[in-house]
Coordinates of C-alpha atoms in Angstrom, one line a residue:
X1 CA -74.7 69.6 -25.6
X2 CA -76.8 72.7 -24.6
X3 CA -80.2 74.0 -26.2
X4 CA -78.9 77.4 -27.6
X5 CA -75.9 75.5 -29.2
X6 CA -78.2 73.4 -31.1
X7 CA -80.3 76.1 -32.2
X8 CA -77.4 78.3 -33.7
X9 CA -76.3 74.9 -35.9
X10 CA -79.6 74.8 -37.6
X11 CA -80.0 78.8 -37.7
X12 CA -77.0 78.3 -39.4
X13 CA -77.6 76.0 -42.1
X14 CA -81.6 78.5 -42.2
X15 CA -79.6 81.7 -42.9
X16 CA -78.3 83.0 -46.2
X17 CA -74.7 84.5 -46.3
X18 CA -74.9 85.7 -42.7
X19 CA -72.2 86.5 -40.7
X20 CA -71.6 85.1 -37.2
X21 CA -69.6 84.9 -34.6
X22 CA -69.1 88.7 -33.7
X23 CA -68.7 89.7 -29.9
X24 CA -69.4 85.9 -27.7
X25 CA -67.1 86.2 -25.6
X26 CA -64.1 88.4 -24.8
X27 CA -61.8 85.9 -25.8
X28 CA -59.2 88.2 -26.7
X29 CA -59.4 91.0 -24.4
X30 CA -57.5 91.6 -21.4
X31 CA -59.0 90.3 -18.2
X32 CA -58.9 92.1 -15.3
X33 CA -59.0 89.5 -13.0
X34 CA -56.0 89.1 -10.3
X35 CA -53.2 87.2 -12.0
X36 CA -52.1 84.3 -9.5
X37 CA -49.4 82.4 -11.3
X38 CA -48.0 79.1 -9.9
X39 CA -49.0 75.4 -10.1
X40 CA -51.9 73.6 -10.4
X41 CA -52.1 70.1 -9.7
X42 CA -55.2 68.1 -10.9
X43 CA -55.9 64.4 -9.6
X44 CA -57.6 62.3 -12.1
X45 CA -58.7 58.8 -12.1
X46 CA -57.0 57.5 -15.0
X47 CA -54.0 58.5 -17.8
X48 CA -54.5 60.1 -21.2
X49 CA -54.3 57.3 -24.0
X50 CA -53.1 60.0 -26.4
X51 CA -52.3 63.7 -26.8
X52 CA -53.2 63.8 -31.0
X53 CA -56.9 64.9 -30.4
X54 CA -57.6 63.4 -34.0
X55 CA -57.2 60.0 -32.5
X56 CA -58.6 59.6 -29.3
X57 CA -62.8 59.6 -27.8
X58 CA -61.9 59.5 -24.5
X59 CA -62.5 62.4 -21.7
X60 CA -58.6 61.6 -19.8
X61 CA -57.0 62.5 -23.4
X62 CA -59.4 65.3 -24.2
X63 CA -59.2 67.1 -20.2
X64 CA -55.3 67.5 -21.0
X65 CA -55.5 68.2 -25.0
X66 CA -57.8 70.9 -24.4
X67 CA -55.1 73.1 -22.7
X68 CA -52.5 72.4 -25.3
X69 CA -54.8 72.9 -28.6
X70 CA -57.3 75.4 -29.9
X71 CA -59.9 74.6 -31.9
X72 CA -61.3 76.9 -35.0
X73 CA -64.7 77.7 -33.0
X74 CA -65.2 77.0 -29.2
X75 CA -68.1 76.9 -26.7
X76 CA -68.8 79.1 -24.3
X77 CA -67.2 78.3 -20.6
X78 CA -70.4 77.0 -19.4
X79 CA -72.7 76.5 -22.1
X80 CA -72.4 74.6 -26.0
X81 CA -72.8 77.9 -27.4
X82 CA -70.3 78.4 -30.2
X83 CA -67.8 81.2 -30.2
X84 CA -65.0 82.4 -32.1
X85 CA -61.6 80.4 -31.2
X86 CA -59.2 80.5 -33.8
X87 CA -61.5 81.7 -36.1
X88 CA -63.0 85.2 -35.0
X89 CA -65.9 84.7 -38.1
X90 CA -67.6 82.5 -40.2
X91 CA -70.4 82.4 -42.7
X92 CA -72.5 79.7 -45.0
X93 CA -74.0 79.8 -48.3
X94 CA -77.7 79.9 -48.6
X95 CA -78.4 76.1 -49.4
X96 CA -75.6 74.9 -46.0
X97 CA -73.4 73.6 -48.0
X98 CA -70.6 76.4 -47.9
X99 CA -69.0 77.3 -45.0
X100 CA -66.4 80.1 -45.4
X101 CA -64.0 81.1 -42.2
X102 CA -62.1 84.3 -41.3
X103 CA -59.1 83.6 -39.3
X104 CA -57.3 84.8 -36.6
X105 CA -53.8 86.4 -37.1
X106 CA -50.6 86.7 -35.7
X107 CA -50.8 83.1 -33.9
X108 CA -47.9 80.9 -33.4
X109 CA -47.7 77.5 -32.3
X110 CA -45.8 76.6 -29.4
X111 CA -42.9 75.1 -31.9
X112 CA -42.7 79.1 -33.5
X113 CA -44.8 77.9 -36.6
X114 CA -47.4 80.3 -37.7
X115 CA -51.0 79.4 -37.6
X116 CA -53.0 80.2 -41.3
X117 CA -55.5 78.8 -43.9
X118 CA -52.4 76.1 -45.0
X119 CA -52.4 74.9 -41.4
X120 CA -56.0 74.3 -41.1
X121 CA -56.4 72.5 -44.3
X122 CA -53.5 70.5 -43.6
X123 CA -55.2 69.4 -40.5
X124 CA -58.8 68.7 -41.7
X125 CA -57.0 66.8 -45.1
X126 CA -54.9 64.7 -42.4
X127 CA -58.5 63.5 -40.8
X128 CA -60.1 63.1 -43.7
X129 CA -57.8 61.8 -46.4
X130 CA -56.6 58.6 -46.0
X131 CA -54.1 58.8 -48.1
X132 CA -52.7 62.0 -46.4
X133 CA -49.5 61.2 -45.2
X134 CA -50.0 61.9 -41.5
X135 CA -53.3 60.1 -41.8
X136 CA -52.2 57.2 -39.0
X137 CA -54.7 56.1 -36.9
X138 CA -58.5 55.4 -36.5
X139 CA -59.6 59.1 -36.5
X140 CA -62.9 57.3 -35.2
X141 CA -64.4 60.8 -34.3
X142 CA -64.0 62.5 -37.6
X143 CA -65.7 59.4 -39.6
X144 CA -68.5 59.7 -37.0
X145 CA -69.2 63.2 -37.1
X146 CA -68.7 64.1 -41.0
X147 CA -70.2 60.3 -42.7
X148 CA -66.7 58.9 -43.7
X149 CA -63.8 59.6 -45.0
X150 CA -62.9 60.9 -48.2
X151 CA -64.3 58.8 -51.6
X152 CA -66.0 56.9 -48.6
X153 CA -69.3 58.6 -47.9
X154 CA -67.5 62.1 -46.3
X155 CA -70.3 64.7 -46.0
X156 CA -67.1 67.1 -46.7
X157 CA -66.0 67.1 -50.6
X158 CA -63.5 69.8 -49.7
X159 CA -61.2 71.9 -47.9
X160 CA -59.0 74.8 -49.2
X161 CA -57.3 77.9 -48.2
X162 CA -58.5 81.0 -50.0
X163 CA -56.1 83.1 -48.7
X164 CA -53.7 83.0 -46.0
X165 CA -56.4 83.9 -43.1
X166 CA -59.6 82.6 -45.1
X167 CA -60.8 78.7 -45.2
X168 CA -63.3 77.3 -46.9
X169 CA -65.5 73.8 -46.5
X170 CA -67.1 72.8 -49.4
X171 CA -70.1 70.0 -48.2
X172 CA -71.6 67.1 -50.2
X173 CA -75.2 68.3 -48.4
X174 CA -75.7 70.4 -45.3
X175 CA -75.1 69.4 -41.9
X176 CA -77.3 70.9 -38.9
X177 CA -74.3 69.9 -36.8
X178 CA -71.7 70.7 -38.5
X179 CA -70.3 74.3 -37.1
X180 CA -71.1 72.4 -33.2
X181 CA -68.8 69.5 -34.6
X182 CA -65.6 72.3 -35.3
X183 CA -65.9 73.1 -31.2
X184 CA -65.5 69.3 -30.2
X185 CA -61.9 69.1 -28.4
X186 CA -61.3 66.4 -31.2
X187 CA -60.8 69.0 -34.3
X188 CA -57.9 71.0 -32.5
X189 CA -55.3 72.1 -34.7
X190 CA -51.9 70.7 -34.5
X191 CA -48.6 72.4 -35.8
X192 CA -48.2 71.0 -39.2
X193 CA -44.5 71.1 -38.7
X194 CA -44.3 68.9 -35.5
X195 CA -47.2 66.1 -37.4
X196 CA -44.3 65.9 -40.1
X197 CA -41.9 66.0 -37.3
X198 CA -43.1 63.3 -34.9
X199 CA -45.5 61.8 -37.1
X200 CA -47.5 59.1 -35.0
X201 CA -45.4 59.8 -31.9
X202 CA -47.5 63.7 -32.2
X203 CA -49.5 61.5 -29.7
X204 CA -46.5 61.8 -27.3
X205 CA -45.2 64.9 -28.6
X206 CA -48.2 67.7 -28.9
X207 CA -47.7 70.9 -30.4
X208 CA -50.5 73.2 -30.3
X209 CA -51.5 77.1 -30.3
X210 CA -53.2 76.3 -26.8
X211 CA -52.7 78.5 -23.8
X212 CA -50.0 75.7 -22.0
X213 CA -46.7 73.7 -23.9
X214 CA -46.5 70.1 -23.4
X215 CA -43.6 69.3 -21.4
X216 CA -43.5 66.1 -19.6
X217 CA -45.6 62.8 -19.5
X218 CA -44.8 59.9 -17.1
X219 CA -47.6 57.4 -17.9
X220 CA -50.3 56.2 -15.3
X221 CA -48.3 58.9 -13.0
X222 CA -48.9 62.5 -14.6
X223 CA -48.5 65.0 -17.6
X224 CA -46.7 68.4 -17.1
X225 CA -48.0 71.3 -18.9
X226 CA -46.3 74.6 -18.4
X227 CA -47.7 78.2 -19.6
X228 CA -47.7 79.6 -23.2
X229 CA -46.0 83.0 -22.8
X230 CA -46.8 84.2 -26.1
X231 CA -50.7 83.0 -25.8
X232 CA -52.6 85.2 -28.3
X233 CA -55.6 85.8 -25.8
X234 CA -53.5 88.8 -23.9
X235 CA -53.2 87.8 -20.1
X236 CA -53.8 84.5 -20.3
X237 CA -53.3 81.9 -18.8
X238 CA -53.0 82.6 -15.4
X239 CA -51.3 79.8 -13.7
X240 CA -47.2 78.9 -14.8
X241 CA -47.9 75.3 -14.9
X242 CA -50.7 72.2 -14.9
X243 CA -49.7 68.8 -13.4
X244 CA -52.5 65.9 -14.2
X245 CA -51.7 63.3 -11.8
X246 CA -53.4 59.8 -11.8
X247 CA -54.9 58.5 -8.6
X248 CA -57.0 56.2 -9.7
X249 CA -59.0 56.0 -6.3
X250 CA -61.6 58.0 -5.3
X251 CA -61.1 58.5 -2.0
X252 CA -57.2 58.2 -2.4
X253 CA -57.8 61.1 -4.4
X254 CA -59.8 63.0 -1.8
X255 CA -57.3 62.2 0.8
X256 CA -54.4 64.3 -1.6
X257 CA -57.2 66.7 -2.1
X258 CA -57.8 67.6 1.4
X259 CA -53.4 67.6 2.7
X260 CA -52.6 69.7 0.2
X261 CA -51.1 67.2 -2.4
X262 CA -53.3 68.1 -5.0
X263 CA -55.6 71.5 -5.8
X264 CA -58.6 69.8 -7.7
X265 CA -60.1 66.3 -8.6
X266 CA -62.7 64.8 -10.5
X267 CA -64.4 61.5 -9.3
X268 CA -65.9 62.9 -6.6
X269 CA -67.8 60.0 -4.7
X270 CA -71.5 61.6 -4.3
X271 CA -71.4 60.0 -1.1
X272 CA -68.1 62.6 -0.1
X273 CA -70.2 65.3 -1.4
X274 CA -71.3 66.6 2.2
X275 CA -68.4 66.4 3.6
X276 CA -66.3 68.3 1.1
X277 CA -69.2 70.8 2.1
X278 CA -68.4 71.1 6.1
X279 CA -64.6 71.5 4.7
X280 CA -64.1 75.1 5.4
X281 CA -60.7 75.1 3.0
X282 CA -62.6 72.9 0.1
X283 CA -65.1 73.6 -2.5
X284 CA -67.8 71.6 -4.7
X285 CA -67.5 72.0 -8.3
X286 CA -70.7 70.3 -9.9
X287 CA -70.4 70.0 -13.6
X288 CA -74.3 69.8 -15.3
X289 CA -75.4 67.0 -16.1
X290 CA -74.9 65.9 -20.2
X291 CA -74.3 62.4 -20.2
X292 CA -75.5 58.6 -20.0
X293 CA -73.8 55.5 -18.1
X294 CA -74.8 52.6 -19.7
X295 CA -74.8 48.6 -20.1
X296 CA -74.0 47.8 -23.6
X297 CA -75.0 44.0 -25.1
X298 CA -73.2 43.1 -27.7
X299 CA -75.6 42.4 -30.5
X300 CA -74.2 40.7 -32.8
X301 CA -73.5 37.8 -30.0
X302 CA -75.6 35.2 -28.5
X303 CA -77.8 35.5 -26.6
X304 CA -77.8 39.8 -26.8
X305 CA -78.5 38.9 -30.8
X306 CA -82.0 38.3 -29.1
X307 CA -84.2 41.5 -28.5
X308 CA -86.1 39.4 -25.6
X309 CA -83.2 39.0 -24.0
X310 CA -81.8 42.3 -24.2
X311 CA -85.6 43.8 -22.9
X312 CA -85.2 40.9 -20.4
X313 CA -81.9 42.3 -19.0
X314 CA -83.5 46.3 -19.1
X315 CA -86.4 44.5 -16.5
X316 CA -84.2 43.1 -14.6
X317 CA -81.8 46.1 -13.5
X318 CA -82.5 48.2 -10.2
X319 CA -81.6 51.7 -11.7
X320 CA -83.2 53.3 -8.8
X321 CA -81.3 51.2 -6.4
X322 CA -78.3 52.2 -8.3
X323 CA -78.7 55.7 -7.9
X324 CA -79.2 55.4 -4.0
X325 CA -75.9 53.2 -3.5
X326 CA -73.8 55.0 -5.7
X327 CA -75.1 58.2 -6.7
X328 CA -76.3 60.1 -3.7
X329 CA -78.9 61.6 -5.2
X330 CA -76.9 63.4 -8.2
X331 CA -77.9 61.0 -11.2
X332 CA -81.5 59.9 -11.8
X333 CA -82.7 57.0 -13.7
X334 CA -81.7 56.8 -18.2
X335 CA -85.0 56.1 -20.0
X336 CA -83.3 57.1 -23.4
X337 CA -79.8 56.9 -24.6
X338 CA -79.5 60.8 -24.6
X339 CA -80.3 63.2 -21.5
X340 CA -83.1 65.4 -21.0
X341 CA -81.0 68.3 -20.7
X342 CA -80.2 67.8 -24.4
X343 CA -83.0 68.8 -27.2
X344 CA -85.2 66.2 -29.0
X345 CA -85.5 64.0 -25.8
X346 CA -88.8 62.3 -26.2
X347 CA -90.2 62.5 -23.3
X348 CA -93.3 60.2 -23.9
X349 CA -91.2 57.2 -23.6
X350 CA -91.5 55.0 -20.3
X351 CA -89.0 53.2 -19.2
X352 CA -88.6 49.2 -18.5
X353 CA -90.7 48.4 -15.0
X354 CA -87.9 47.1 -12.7
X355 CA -89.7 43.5 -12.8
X356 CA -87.5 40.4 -12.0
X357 CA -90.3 38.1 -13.0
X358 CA -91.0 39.5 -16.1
X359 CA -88.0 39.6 -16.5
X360 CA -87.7 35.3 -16.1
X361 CA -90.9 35.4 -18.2
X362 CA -88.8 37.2 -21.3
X363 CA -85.9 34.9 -21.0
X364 CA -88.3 31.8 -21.0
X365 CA -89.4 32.9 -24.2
X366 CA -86.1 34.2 -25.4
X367 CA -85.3 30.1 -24.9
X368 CA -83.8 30.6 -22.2
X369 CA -85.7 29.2 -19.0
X370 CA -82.7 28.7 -16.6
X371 CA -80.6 31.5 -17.6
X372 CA -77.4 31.6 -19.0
X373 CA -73.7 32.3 -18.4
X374 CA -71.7 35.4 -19.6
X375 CA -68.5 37.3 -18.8
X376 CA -69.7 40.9 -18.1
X377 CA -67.0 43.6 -18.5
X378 CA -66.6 46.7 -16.0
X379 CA -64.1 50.0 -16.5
X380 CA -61.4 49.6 -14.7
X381 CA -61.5 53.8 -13.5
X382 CA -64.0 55.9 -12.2
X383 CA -65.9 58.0 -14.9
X384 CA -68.0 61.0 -14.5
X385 CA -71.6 58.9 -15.2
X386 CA -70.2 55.8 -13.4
X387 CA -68.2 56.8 -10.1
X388 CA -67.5 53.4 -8.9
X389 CA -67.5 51.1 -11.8
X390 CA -67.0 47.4 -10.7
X391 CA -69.4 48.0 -7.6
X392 CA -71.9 48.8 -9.9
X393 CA -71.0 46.2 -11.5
X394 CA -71.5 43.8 -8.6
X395 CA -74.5 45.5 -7.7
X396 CA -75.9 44.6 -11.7
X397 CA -74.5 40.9 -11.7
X398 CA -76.7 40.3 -8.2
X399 CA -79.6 41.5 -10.0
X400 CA -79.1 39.4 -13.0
X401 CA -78.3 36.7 -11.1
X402 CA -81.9 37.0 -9.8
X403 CA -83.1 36.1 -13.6
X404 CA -80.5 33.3 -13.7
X405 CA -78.0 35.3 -15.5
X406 CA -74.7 33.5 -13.7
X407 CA -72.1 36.7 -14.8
X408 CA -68.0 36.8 -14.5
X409 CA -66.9 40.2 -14.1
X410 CA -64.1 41.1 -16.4
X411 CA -61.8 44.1 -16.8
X412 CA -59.0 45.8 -18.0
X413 CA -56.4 48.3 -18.0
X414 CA -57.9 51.7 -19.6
X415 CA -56.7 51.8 -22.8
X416 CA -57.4 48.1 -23.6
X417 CA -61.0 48.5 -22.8
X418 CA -61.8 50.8 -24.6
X419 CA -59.7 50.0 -27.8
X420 CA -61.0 46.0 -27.0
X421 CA -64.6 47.6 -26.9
X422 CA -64.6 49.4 -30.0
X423 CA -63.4 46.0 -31.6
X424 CA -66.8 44.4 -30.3
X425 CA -64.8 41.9 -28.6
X426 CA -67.1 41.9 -25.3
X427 CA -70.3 40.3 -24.4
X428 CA -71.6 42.5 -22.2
X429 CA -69.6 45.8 -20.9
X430 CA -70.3 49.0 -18.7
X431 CA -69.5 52.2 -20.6
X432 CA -70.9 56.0 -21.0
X433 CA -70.9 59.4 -23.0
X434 CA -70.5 62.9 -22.2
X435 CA -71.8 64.6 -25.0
X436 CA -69.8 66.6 -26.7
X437 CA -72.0 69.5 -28.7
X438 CA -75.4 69.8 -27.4
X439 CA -76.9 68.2 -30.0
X440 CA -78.9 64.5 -30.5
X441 CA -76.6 64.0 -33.2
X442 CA -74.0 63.2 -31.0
X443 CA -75.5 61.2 -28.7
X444 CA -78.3 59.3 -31.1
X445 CA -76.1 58.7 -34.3
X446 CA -72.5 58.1 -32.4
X447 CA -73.5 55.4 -30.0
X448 CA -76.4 53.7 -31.9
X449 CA -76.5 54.4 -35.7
X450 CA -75.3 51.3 -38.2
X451 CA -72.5 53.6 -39.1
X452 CA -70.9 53.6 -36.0
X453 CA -71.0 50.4 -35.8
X454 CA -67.9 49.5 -37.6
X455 CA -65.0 47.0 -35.5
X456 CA -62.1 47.8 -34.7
X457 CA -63.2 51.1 -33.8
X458 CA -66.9 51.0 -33.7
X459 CA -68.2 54.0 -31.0
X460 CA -71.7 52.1 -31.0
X461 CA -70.3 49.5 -29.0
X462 CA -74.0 47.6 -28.9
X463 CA -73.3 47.1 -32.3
X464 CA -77.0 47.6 -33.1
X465 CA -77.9 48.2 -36.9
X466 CA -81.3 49.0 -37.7
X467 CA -81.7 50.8 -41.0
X468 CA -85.0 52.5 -40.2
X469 CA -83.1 54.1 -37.4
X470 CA -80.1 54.4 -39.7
X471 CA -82.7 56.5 -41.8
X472 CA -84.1 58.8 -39.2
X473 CA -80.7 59.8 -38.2
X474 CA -79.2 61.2 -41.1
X475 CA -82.1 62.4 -42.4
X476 CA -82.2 64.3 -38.8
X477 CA -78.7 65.3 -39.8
X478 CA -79.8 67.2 -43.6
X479 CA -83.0 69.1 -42.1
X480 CA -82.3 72.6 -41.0
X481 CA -85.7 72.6 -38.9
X482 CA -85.0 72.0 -35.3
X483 CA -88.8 70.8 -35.2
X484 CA -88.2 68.4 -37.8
X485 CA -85.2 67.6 -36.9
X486 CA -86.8 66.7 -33.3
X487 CA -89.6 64.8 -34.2
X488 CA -87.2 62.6 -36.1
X489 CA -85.2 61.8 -32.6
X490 CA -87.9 61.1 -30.9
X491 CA -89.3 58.6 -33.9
X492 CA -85.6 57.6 -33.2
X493 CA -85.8 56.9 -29.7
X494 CA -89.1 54.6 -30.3
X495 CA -87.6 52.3 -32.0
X496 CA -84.7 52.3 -30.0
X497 CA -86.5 51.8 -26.9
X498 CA -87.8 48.9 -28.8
X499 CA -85.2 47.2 -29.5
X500 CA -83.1 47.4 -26.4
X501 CA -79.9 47.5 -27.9
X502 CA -78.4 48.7 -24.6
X503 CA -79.6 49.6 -21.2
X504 CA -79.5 53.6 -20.3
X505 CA -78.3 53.5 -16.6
X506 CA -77.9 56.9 -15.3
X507 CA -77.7 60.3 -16.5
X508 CA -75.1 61.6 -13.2
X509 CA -74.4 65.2 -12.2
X510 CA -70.3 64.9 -11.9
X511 CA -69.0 66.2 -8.9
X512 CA -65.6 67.7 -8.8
X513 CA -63.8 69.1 -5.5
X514 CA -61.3 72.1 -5.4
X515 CA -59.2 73.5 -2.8
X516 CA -61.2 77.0 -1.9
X517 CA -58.0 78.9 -3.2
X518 CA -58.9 77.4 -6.6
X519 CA -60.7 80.6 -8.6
X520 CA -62.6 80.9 -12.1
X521 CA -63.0 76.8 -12.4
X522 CA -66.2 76.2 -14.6
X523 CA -67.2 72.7 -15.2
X524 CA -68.1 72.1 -18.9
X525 CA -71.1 70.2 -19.4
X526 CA -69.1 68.5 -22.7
X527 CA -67.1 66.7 -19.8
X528 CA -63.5 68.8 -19.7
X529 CA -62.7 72.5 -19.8
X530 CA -59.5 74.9 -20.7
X531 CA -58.0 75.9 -17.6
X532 CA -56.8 79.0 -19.4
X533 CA -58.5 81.9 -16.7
X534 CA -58.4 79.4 -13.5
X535 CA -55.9 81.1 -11.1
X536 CA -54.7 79.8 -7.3
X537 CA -55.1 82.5 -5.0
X538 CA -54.0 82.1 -1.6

């Protein structure tokens, strides 16, 4: 999430009846740029768990979603500054808790339907009603980002069409985040007709107003996406077709990179970084950095229940080390569990001293003088905060072993970690966040507040519930005042840093490589971008 993003949330719940959303981005005008057609294949480290957006967290799903789907507002290509998307305006009432939006017309989904008010009320019931018929599945992002579901806590009391191109949110109280929530890739409207079509199998089957049609998905080998003819942004897309193809290793994936197999990857190894440099037909793509990679200790588990342990286990990690083995100089060392990059980073925090002793010291008087045994789980892929997952993982289990922490190193396929995560099943586990909006919110309250805590699909993984924290946050989340709203992060972050419920790693600048015929590829700080302007020109 990006300053000027964060600012127009709150300015947003400040103002009085004011319009927005006028002239952002010429989103709907004809570019002039060359048109290049053809194919673009993009190498990735893992598969998509899903293509419903309503029911997936994870950056594979979201990187192919986000070229199939619109959602009502967007971000700008290389900011979290919200623009129009599918709606052009929007305005709230003066107390925040009215949000009316102007929509745009004459769009079709790819399955002929027409996009209006009923469509985007059908949608945002289907999330939030859980007695919606279509309402199958977690839909772990919507309860984190609006309190609940409906009768269970929703900050949203209601939704309805007031006429066919006008929708209207009606909110319990206001929400600083909320128009920066409608932007995240995981609010993208679906065709109502294929949900009642395909119901649950919409996750194989995606139907969306997006620039490319869904055509093909061989899992753990690739998705097929091929151009939307009748796209309402006039030119656009450029290319005919998107393949995502999964190599999961790194330098596999550079290999196809640099004979011509594949046009882009992500997963860059920092360490290939130079030499993609000296490559006279290759490019480096780095995305900014908006992110954390960290160790998560399940709280709720001996020994992590234990704040001396988990301080103990902060001391006793080489983050520096880290960085110059696996980073190459594009991450630096995670004090807090948000990025500086992001708004209402307290800075005055210092971080754990790297100090093995100490460290034996804390675990002496945690009760634990000799240590203690633990499985320790690692990711199974490459991520953009964590390019080489289990050797970082080897690299953390010989520091702990310095402490006396004896750790097995445990992992699974992609899909299973994360949905065996989110049901708190692990002791210890290696995980991170791309932010999604540019604000604290996202970071703070999704990975650490006691709502989020909630197996089988808890995104606060530490499963750390501390109600003065709990209070600070949602609080944060009612105040229209960024400088309120900041001084209640950094209070936030205190006790936070406290407690140690996790252990920030890195925050990583992602590095991405591109053939040099590649044109118009931004990197989105939120992790994944629409490929809707990128072109191949050779």
């Amino acid at each position: 999430m990006k300053k000027a993003l964060q600012l127009l949330a709150v300015s947003a719940l400040a103002g009085s009846l004011v319009l927005t959303g006028c002239g952002s981005k010429p989103a709907a005008e004809p570019n002039n740029a060359k048109k290049a057609g053809g194919t673009l294949i993009y190498g990735r480290g893992g598969d998509s768990v899903k293509l419903d957006p309503h029911n997936v967290t994870d950056g594979e799903s979201f990187r192919v979603t986000e070229n199939i789907y619109d959602t009502l507002v967007d971000f700008e290509k290389d900011s979290t500054k919200v623009i129009p998307g599918l709606a052009t305006e929007w305005q709230t009432s003066a107390d925040g808790k009215t949000w009316t939006f102007k929509l745009r017309q004459g769009v079709k989904f790819h399955d002929g339907t027409d996009f209006n008010a009923k469509a985007v009320v059908y949608n945002f019931e289907r999330m939030w009603d859980k007695n919606h018929p279509q309402h199958k599945g977690d839909f772990e992002y919507f309860h984190d980002m609006f309190g609940g579901f409906k009768g269970e806590g929703s900050v949203i009391e209601g939704i309805k069409a007031v006429d066919d191109y006008t929708v209207e949110f009606k909110l319990s109280r206001p929400l600083a985040p909320f128009l920066a929530n409608l932007a995240m890739s995981t609010f993208a409207i679906i065709s109502p007709a294929a949900l009642e079509k395909y119901g649950e199998k919409i996750a194989q089957n995606p139907v969306g107003t997006g620039p490319f049609k869904f055509k093909e998905w061989k899992p753990n080998d690739s998705i097929t996406l091929e151009k939307n003819d009748q796209y309402w942004q006039k030119g656009l897309p450029k290319l005919d077709k998107i393949v995502f193809k999964v190599i999961p290793d790194n330098t596999a994936r550079l290999t196809a990179l640099k004979s011509g197999e594949i046009d882009v990857m992500d997963g860059l190894n920092p360490s290939d970084v130079k030499q993609v440099e000296a490559d006279s037909k290759l490019q480096v793509l780095l995305r900014p950095s908006m992110n954390v990679g960290y160790l998560a200790m399940n709280n709720t588990k001996k020994p992590f229940d234990n704040p001396k342990v988990r301080q103990a286990i902060s001391m006793a990690i080489n983050k520096k080390g880290l960085i110059d083995s696996f980073y190459a100089g594009l991450a630096q060392p995670a004090v807090n569990p948000m990025p500086p990059s992001v708004w209402g980073y307290n800075k005055d925090i210092k971080d754990y001293e790297y100090n093995p002793e100490k460290a034996k010291q804390l675990l002496a008087e945690a009760g634990y003088p000799n240590g203690f045994e633990t499985d320790f789980w690692a990711m199974p892929v490459a991520r953009p905060y964590m390019p080489q997952p289990q050797k970082i993982a080897e690299a953390i289990q010989a520091d702990l072993a310095k402490i006396g922490i004896k750790t097995k190193i445990v992992s699974f396929e992609w899909a299973t970690y994360l949905k065996k995560t989110k049901n708190g099943e692990h002791p210890m586990a290696l995980l991170g966040w791309t932010g999604d909006n540019g604000d604290p919110d996202n970071f703070l309250y999704v990975l650490l507040d006691k709502d989020t805590a909630n197996p089988p699909a808890a995104q606060n993984i530490s499963l750390y519930k501390s109600d003065k924290v709990h209070e600070l946050l949602t609080k944060a989340q009612v105040t229209s005042d960024q400088a309120q709203r900041t001084k209640l992060y950094e209070e936030a972050q205190k006790i936070i840093h406290e407690d140690a419920p996790m252990v920030p790693l890195v925050h990583s600048r992602p590095a991405l490589a591109a053939a040099k015929s590649v044109k118009g590829y931004v990197p989105h700080p939120k992790g994944s971008e629409s490929l809707v302007d990128v072109s191949i020109e050779k």
